[in-house]
Coordinates of C-alpha atoms (C1' of nucleotides) in Angstrom, one line a residue:
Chain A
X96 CA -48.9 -39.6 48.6
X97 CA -50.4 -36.1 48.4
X98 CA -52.0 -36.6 45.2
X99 CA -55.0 -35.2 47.1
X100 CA -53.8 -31.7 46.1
X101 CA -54.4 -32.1 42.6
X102 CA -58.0 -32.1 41.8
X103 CA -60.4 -30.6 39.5
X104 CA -59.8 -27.3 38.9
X105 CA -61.3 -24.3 36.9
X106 CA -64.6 -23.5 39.1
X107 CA -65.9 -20.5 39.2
X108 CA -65.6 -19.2 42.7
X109 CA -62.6 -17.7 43.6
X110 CA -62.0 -20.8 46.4
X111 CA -63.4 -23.7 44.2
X112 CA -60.1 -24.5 42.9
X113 CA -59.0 -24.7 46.8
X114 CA -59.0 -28.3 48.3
X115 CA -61.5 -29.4 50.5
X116 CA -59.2 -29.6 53.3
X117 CA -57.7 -26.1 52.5
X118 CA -61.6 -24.6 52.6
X119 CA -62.2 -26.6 55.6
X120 CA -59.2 -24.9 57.4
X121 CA -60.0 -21.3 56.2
X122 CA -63.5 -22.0 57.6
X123 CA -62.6 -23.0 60.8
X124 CA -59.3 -20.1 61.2
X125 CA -62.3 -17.5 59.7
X126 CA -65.0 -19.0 62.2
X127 CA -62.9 -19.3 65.3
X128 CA -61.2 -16.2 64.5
X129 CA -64.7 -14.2 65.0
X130 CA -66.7 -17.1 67.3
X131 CA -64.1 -18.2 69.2
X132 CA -63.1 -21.9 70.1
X133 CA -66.6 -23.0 71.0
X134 CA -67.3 -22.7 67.2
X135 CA -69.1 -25.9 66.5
X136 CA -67.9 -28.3 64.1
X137 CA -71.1 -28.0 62.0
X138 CA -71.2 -24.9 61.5
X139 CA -67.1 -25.0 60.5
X140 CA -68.6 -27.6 58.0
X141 CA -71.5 -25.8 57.0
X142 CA -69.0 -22.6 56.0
X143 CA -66.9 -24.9 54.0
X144 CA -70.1 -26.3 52.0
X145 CA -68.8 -29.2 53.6
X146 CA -70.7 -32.6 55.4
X147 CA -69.4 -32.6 59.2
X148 CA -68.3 -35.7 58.4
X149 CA -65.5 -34.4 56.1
X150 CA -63.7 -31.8 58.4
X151 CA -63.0 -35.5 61.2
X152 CA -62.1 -37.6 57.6
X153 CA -59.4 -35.0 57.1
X154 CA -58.5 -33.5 60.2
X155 CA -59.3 -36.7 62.9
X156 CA -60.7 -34.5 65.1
X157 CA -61.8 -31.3 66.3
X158 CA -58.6 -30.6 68.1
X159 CA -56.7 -31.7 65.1
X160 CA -58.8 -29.1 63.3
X161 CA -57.2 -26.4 65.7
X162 CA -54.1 -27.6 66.0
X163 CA -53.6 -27.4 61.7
X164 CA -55.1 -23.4 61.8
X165 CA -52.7 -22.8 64.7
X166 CA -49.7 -24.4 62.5
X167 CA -50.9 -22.2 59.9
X168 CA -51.1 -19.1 61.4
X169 CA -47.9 -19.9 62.9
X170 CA -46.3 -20.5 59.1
X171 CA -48.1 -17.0 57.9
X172 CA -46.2 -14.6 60.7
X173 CA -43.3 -16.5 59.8
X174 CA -43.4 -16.2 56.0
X175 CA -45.0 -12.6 56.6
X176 CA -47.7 -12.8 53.9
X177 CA -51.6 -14.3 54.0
X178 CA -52.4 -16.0 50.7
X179 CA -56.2 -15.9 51.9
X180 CA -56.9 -12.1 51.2
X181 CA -55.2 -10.5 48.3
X182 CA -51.8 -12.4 47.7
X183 CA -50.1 -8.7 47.0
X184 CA -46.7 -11.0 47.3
X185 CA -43.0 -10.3 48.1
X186 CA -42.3 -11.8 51.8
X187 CA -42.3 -9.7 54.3
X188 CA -39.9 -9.6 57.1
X189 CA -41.0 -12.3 60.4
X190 CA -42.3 -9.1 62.1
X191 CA -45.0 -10.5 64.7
X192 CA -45.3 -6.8 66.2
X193 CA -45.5 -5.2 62.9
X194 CA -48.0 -7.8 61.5
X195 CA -50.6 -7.5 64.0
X196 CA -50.2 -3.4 63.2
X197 CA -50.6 -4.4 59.9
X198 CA -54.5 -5.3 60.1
X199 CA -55.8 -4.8 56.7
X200 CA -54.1 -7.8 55.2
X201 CA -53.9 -10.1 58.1
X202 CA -57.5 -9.1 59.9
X203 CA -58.7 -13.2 60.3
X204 CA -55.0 -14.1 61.2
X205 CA -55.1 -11.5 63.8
X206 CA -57.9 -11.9 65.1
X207 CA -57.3 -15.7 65.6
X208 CA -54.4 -15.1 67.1
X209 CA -56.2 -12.8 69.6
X210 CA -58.8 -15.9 70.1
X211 CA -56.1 -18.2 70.5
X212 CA -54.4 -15.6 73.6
X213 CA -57.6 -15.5 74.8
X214 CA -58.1 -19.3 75.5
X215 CA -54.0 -19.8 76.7
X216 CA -52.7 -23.1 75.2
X217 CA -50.1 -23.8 73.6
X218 CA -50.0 -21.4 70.5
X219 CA -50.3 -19.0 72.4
X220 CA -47.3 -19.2 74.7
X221 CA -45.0 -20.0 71.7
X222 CA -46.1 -16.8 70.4
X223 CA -45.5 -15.0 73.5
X224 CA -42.0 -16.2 73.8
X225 CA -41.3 -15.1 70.3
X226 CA -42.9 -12.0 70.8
X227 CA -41.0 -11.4 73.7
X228 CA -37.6 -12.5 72.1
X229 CA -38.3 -10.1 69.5
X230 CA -39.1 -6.8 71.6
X231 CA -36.2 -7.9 73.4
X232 CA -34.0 -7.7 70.8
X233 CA -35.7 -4.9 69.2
X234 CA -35.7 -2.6 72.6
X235 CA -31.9 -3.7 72.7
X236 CA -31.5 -2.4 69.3
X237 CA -33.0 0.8 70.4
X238 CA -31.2 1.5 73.4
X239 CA -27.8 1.1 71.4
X240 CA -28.8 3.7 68.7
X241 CA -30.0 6.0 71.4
X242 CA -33.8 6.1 70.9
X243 CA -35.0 4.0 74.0
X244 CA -34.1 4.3 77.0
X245 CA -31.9 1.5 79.1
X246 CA -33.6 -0.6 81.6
X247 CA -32.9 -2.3 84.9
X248 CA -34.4 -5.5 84.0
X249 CA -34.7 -5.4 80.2
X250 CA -36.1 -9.1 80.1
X251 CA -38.5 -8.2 82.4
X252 CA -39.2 -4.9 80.5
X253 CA -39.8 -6.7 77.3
X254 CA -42.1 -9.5 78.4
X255 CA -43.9 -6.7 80.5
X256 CA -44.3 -4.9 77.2
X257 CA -45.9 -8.0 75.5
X258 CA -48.1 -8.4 77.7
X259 CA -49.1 -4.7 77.9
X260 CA -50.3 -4.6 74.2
X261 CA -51.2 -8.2 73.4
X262 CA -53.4 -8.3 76.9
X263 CA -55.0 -4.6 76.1
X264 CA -55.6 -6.2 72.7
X265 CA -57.5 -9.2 73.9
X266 CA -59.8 -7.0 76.2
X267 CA -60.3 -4.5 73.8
X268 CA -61.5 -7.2 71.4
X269 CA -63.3 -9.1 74.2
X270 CA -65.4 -6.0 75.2
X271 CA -66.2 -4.7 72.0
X272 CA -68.2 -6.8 69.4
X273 CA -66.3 -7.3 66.4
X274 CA -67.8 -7.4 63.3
X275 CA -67.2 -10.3 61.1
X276 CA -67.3 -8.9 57.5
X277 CA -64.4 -6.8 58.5
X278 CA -62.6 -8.5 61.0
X279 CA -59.5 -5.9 61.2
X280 CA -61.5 -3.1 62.1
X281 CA -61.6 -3.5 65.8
X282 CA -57.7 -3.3 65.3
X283 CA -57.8 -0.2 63.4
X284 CA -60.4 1.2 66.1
X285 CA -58.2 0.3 68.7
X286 CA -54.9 1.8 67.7
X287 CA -57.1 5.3 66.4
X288 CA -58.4 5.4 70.2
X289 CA -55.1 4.6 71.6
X290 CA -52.1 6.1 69.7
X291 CA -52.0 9.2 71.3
X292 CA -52.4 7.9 74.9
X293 CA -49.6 5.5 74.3
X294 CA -47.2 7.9 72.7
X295 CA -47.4 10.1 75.6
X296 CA -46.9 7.3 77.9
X297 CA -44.0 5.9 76.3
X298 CA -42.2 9.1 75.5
X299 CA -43.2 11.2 78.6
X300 CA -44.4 8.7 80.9
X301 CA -46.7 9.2 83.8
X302 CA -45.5 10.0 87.1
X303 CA -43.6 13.0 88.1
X304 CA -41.7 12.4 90.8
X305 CA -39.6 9.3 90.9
X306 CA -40.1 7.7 94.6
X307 CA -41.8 5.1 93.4
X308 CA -39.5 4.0 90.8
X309 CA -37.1 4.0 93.4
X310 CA -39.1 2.3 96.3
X311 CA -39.6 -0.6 93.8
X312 CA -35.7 -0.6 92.3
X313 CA -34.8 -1.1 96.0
X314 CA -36.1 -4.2 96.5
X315 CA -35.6 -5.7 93.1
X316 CA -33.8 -8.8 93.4
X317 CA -30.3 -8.5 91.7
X318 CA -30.0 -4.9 91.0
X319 CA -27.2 -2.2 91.2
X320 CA -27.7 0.0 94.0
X321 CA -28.2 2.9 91.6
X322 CA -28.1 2.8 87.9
X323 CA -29.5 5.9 87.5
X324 CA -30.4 6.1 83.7
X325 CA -32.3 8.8 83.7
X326 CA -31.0 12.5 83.3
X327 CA -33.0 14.9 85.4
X328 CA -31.7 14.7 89.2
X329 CA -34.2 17.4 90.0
X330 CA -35.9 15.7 92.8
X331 CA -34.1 14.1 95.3
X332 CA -34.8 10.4 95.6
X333 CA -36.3 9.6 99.0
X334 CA -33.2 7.5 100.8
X335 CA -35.7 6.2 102.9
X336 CA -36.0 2.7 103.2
X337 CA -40.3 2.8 102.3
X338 CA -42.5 0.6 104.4
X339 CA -43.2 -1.7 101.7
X340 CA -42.7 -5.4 103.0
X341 CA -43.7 -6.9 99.8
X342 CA -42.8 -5.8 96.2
X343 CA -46.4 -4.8 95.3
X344 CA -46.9 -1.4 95.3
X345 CA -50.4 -1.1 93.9
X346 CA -51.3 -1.5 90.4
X347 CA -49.2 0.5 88.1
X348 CA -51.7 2.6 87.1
X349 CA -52.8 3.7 90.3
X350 CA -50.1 5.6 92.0
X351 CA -51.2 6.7 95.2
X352 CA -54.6 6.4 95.6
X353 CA -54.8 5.1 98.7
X354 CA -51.8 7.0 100.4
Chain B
X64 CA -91.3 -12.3 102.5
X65 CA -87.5 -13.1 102.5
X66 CA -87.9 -15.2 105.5
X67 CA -86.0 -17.5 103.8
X68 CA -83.0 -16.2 105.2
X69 CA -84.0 -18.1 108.9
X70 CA -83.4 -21.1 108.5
X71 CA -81.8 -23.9 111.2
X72 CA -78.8 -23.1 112.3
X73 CA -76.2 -24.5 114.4
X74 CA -74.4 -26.6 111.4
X75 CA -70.7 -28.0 111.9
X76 CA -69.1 -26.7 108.8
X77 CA -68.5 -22.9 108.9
X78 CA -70.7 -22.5 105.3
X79 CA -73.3 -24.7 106.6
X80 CA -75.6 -21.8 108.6
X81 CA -75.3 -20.4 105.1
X82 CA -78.3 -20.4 102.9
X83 CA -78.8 -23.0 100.0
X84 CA -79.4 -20.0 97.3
X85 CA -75.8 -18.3 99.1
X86 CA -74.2 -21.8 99.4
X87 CA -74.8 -22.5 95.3
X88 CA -73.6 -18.5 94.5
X89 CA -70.4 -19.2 96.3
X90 CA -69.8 -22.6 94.7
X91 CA -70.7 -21.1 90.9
X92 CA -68.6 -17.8 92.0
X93 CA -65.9 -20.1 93.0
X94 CA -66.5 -22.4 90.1
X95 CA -66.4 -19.4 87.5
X96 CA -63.7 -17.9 88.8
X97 CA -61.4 -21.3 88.4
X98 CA -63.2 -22.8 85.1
X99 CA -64.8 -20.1 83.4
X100 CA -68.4 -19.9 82.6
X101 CA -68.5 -23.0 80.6
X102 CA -68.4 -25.1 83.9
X103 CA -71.9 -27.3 84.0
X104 CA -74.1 -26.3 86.1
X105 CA -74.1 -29.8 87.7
X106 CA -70.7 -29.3 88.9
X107 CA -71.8 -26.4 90.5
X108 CA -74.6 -27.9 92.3
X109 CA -72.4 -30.8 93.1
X110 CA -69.9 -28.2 94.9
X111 CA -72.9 -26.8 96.9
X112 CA -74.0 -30.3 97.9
X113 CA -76.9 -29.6 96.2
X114 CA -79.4 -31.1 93.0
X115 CA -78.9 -29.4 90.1
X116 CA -82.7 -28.6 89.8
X117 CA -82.3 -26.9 92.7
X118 CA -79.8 -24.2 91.3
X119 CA -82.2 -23.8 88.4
X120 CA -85.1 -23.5 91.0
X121 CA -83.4 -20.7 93.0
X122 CA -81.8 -18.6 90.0
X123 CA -84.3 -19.6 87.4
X124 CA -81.5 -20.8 84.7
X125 CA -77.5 -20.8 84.4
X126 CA -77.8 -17.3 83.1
X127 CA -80.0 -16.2 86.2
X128 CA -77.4 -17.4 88.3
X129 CA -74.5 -15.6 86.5
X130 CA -76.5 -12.4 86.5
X131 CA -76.8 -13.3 90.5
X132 CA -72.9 -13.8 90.4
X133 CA -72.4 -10.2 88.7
X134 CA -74.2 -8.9 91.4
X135 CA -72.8 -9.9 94.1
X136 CA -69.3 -9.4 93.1
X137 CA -70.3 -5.5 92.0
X138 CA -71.7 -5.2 96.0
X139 CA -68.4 -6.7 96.8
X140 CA -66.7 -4.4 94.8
X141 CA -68.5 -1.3 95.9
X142 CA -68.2 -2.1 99.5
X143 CA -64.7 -3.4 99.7
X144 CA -65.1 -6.1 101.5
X145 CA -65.3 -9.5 101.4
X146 CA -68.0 -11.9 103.9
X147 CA -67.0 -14.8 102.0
X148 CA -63.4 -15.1 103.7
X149 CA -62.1 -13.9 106.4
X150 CA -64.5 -11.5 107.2
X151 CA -61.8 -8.7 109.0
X152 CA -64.3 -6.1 108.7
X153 CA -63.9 -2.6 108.3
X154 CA -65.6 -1.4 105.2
X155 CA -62.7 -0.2 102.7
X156 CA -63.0 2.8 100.1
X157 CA -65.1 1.6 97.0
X158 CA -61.6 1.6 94.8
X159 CA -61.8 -1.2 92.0
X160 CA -58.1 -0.5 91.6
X161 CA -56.8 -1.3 94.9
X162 CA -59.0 -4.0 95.1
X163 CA -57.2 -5.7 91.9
X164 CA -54.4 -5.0 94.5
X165 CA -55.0 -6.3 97.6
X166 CA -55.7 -9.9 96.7
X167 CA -55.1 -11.8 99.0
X168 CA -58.6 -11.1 100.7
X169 CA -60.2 -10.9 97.0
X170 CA -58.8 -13.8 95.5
X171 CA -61.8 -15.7 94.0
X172 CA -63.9 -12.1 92.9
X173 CA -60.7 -11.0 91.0
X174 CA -60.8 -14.0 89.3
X175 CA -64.2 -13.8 88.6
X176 CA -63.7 -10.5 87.7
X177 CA -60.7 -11.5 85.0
X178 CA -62.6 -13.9 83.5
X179 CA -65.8 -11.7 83.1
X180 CA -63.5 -9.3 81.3
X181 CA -62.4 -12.5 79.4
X182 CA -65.8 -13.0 77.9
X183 CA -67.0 -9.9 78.0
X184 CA -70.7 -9.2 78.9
X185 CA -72.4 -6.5 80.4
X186 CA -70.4 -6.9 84.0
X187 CA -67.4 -6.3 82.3
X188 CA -68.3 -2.9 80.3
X189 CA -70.1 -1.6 83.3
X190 CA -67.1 -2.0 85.5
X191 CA -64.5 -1.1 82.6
X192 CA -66.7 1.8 82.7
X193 CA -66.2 2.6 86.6
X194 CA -62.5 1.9 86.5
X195 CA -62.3 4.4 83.9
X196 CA -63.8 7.2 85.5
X197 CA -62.3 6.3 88.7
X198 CA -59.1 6.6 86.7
X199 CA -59.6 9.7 85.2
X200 CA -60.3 11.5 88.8
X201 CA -57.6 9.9 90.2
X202 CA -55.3 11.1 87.6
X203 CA -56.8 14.5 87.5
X204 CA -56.5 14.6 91.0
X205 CA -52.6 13.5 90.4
X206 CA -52.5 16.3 88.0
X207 CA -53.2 19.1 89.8
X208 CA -51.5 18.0 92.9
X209 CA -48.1 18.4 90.7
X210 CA -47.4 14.5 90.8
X211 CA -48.8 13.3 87.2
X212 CA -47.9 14.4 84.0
X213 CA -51.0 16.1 82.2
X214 CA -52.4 14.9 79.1
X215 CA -53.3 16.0 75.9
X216 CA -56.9 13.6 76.3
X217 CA -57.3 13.2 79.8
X218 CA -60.0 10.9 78.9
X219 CA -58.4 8.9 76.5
X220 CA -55.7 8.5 78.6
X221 CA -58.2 7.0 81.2
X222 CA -59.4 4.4 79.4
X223 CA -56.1 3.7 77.8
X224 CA -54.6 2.9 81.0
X225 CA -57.5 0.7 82.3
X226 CA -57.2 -1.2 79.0
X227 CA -53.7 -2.0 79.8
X228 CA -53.8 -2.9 83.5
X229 CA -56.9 -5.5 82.5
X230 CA -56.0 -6.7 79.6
X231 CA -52.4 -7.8 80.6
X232 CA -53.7 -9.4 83.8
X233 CA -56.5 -11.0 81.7
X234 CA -53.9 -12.8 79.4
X235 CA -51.6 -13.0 81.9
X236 CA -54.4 -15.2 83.7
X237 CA -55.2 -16.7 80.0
X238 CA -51.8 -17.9 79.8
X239 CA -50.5 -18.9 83.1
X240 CA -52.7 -21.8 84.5
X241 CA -53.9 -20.7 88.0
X242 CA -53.7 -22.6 91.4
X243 CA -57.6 -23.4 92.1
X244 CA -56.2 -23.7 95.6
X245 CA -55.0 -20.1 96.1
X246 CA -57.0 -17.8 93.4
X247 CA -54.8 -14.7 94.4
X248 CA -51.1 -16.5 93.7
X249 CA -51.3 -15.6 90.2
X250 CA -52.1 -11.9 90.3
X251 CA -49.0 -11.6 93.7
X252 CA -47.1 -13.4 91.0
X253 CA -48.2 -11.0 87.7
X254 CA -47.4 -7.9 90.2
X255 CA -43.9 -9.3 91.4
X256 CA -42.6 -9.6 87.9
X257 CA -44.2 -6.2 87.0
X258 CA -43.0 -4.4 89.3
X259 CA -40.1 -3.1 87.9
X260 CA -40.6 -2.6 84.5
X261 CA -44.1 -1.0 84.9
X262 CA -42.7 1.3 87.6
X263 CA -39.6 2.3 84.8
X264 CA -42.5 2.8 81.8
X265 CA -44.7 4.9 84.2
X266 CA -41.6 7.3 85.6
X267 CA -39.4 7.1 83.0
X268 CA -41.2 6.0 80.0
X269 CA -39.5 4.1 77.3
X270 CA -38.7 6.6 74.3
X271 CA -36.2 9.2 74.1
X272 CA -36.7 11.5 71.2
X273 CA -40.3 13.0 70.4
X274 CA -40.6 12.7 67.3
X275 CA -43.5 10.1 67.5
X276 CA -45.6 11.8 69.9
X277 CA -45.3 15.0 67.8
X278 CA -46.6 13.1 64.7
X279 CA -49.4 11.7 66.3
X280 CA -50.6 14.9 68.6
X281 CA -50.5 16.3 65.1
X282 CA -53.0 14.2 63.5
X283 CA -55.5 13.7 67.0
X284 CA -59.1 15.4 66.5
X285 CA -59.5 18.3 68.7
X286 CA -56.1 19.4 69.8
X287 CA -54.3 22.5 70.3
X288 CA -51.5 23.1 68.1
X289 CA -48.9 22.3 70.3
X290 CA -49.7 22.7 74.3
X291 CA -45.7 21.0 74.9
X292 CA -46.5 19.8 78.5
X293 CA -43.5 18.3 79.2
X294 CA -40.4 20.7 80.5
X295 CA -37.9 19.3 78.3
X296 CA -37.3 21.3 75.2
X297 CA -34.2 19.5 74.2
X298 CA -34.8 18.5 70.9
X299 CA -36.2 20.4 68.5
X300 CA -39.2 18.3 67.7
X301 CA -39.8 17.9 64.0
X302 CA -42.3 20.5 62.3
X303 CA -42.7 17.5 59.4
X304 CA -46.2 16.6 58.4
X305 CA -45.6 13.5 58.8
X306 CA -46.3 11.2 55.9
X307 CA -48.6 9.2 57.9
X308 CA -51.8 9.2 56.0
X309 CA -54.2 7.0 59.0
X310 CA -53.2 7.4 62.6
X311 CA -52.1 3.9 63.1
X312 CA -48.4 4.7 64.1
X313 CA -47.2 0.4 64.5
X314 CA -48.6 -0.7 67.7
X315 CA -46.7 1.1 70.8
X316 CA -44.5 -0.8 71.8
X317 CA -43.0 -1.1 68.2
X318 CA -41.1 1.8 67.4
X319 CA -39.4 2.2 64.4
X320 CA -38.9 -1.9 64.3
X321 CA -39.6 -1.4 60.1
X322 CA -38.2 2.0 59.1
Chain C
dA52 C1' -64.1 -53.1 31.3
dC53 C1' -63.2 -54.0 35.7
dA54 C1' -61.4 -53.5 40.3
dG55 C1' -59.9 -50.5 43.6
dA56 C1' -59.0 -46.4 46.1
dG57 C1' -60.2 -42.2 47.9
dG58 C1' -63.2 -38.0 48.5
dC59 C1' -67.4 -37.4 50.4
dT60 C1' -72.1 -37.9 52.6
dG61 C1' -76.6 -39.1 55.4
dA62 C1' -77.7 -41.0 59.3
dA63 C1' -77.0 -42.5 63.5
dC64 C1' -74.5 -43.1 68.2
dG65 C1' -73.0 -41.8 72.8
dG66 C1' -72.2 -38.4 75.9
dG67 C1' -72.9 -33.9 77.9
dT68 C1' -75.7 -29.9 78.5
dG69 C1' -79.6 -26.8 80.5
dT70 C1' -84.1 -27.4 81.9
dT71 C1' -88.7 -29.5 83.3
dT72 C1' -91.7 -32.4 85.8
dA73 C1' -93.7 -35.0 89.3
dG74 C1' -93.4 -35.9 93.8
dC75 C1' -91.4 -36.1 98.6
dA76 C1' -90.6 -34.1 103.2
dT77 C1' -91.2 -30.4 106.3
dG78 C1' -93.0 -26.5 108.7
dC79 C1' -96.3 -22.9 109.1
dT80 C1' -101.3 -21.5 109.3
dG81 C1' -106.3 -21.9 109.3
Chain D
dC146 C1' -106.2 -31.9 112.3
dA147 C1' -106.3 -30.6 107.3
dG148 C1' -104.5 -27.5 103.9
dC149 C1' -100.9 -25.5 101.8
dA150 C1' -96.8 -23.3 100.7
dT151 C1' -91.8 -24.1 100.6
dG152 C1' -87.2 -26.3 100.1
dC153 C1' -85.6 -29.9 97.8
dT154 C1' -84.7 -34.1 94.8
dA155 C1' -84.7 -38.1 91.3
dA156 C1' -85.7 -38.9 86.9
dA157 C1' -86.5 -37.7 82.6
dC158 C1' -86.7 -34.6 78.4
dA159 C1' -84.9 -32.1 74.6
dC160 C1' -81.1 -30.5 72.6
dC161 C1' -76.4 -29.9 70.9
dC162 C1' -72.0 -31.6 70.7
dG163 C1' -68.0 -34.5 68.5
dT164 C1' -67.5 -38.6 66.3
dT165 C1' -68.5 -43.1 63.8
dC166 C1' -70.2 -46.1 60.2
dA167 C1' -71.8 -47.9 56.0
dG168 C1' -72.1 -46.8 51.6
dC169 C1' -72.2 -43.7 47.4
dC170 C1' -69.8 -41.5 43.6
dT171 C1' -66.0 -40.5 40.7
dC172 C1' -61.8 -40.8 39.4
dT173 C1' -57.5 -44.0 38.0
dG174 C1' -54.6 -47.9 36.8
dT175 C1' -54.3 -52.2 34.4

DNA sequence: ACAGAGGCTGAACGGGTGTTTAGCATGCTG
DNA sequence: CAGCATGCTAAACACCCGTTCAGCCTCTGT
């Protein structure tokens, strides 16, 4: 049945013992991976040294086309390794967190999976639920050995989390051109311009006072009165009941500018 | 010269005293906002009641009417106020963050303004730009007011945090499909469930011990040895140099998930 | 050797796109 | 009234897209 896979081997290039199919699908994961969904089939084709003809033969349609490089991303954060760019071997753990850190190996897979964020669907919402499963769990791990704080919500914490870094990710990579012969670089850019901002924020946080916190803790649905996790009673938390009416107190990074 | 703008009045609909040229910008604002900027320009005409030469007569081409589309949301940005709905008046402060906040008048220019960011473009740096800057003064003002932490890169900081709030509402957007009907739900929704956990991270912030932050300040260009903002000497951070040999420390929200 | 199957292609099809063109109706101006 | 600019449209143009079709070439089994 798939005695497709065994063809002519021995070419020169470094792909041309690859099947057709599998060139096709790098093409298209390396192409929309730096052009985005919009990437016309041609050109897919043209990348692949390939007739447009053959990418619908094999894949039935365009869709079909996205729908095998989203399987096979999926299959390469699972396994933990990218046999495109230097197979350097033994499996990795199914780290989705620590794979997108690690750029240098899995820059197109990345990057794709930024483009894929970008457009929603459904690739992108599996991912996010993993993701989110993971931190979870992860956070949870944390907060038993003593190195993260406990949360009120920590479902809602978590998913918040994801879609902190995979959202800055997206517009970091949406603002800033990317440049295709090194397609982790923008990666590596972003995390040099943002580790120290975001290991301040994470270990010392932001706000001083803690009014806010507890405005917002009041009218969280399902809540204990007051958990209290946090150490330092210095100030005293305002009792009063805070004229919000709706639980949207500004955008979190703009605490009180309009007071 | 713009005499244009007299035309006969005295319509039935409340848009029809508008302008052709103002009725088409709405629709294509509108239209953008809900479909992105791949929607046809026909469609767009066909929401203005209106030929699709016409649109390309009045804006010269699809781009000419995007540019039009940037500009008008920037004036509605920078005078804080809305004509298209509800037109309550009173000119607000020029503050791009409080705008991304108070939604309900700025449904359809948020949108717009989240799917700019999406495809990035010159609208989106520019104003990436001004919500940095408005950011940094804010949280300078914060600082020396007592209520925000300081920072060892004020400006980095800035622009970190602006990263964060627009990207995770951009792929919050990306991912959850939007209600054409009511352009701000998804944004009250976003808020709702961030409320809590971004209020937690911002007060509190997520790590205990320091030892991450340390490693990092340690390795950031242009920083004093140790400046130790924060009053809480508790544990002895760790005078190790860190075997870290690039300053890519896991993405944030990753600690220590591969140690 | 011959038939068949499958990888593969050049050329075309049908539909959607942004844009152009020629012309219509209307209102202002001499 | 003629002349003309202006707002506007129907129709077409040129292009790009994904996809289809008929057929070529090269293997393989008998």
């Amino acid at each position: 049945m798939f005695s497709m896979l065994i063809m002519r081997s021995g070419g020169s290039s470094p792909e041309a013992d690859l099947t057709a199919r599998a060139r096709i699908r790098d093409a298209a994961l390396r192409r929309f991976a730096t052009d985005g969904f919009g990437a016309p089939v041609r050109l897919v084709a043209a990348d692949a040294g390939v007739s447009p003809a053959l990418v619908i033969h094999h894949f039935g349609s365009k869709e079909g086309l996205r729908r095998a490089c989203d399987e096979y991303v999926r299959t390469v954060i699972a396994e933990g390794k990218d046999p495109m760019y230097a197979a350097s071997g033994a499996a990795r753990r199914a780290d989705l967190l620590a794979m997108l850190a690690d750029v240098e190996r899995f820059g197109v897979p990345t990057l794709y999976l930024l483009k894929a964020f970008q457009a929603g669907g459904d690739l992108a919402r599996e991912l996010i639920e993993d993701m989110v499963e993971l931190t979870r769990s992860t956070l949870d791990d944390g907060v038993r050995a003593g190195t993260i704080r406990p949360s009120r919500d920590a479902d809602a914490r978590a998913r918040y989390l994801v879609m902190l870094s995979v959202g800055s990710l997206v517009a970091d990579q949406a603002l800033h051109p990317s440049d295709p012969a090194d397609p982790g670089a923008f990666v590596r850019e972003y995390m040099s311009r943002s580790a120290l901002p975001s290991a301040e924020l994470f270990t010392e946080g932001l706000l001083i006072d803690r009014t806010m916190l507890d405005a917002v803790a009041a009218t969280w649905p399902g809540l204990a009165p007051d958990p209290e996790p946090a150490p330092d009673p210095g100030l005293a938390p305002d009792p009063d009941p805070a004229p919000e009416p709706d639980p949207t107190p500004r955008t979190s990074d703009d605490p009180g500018t309009t007071p």
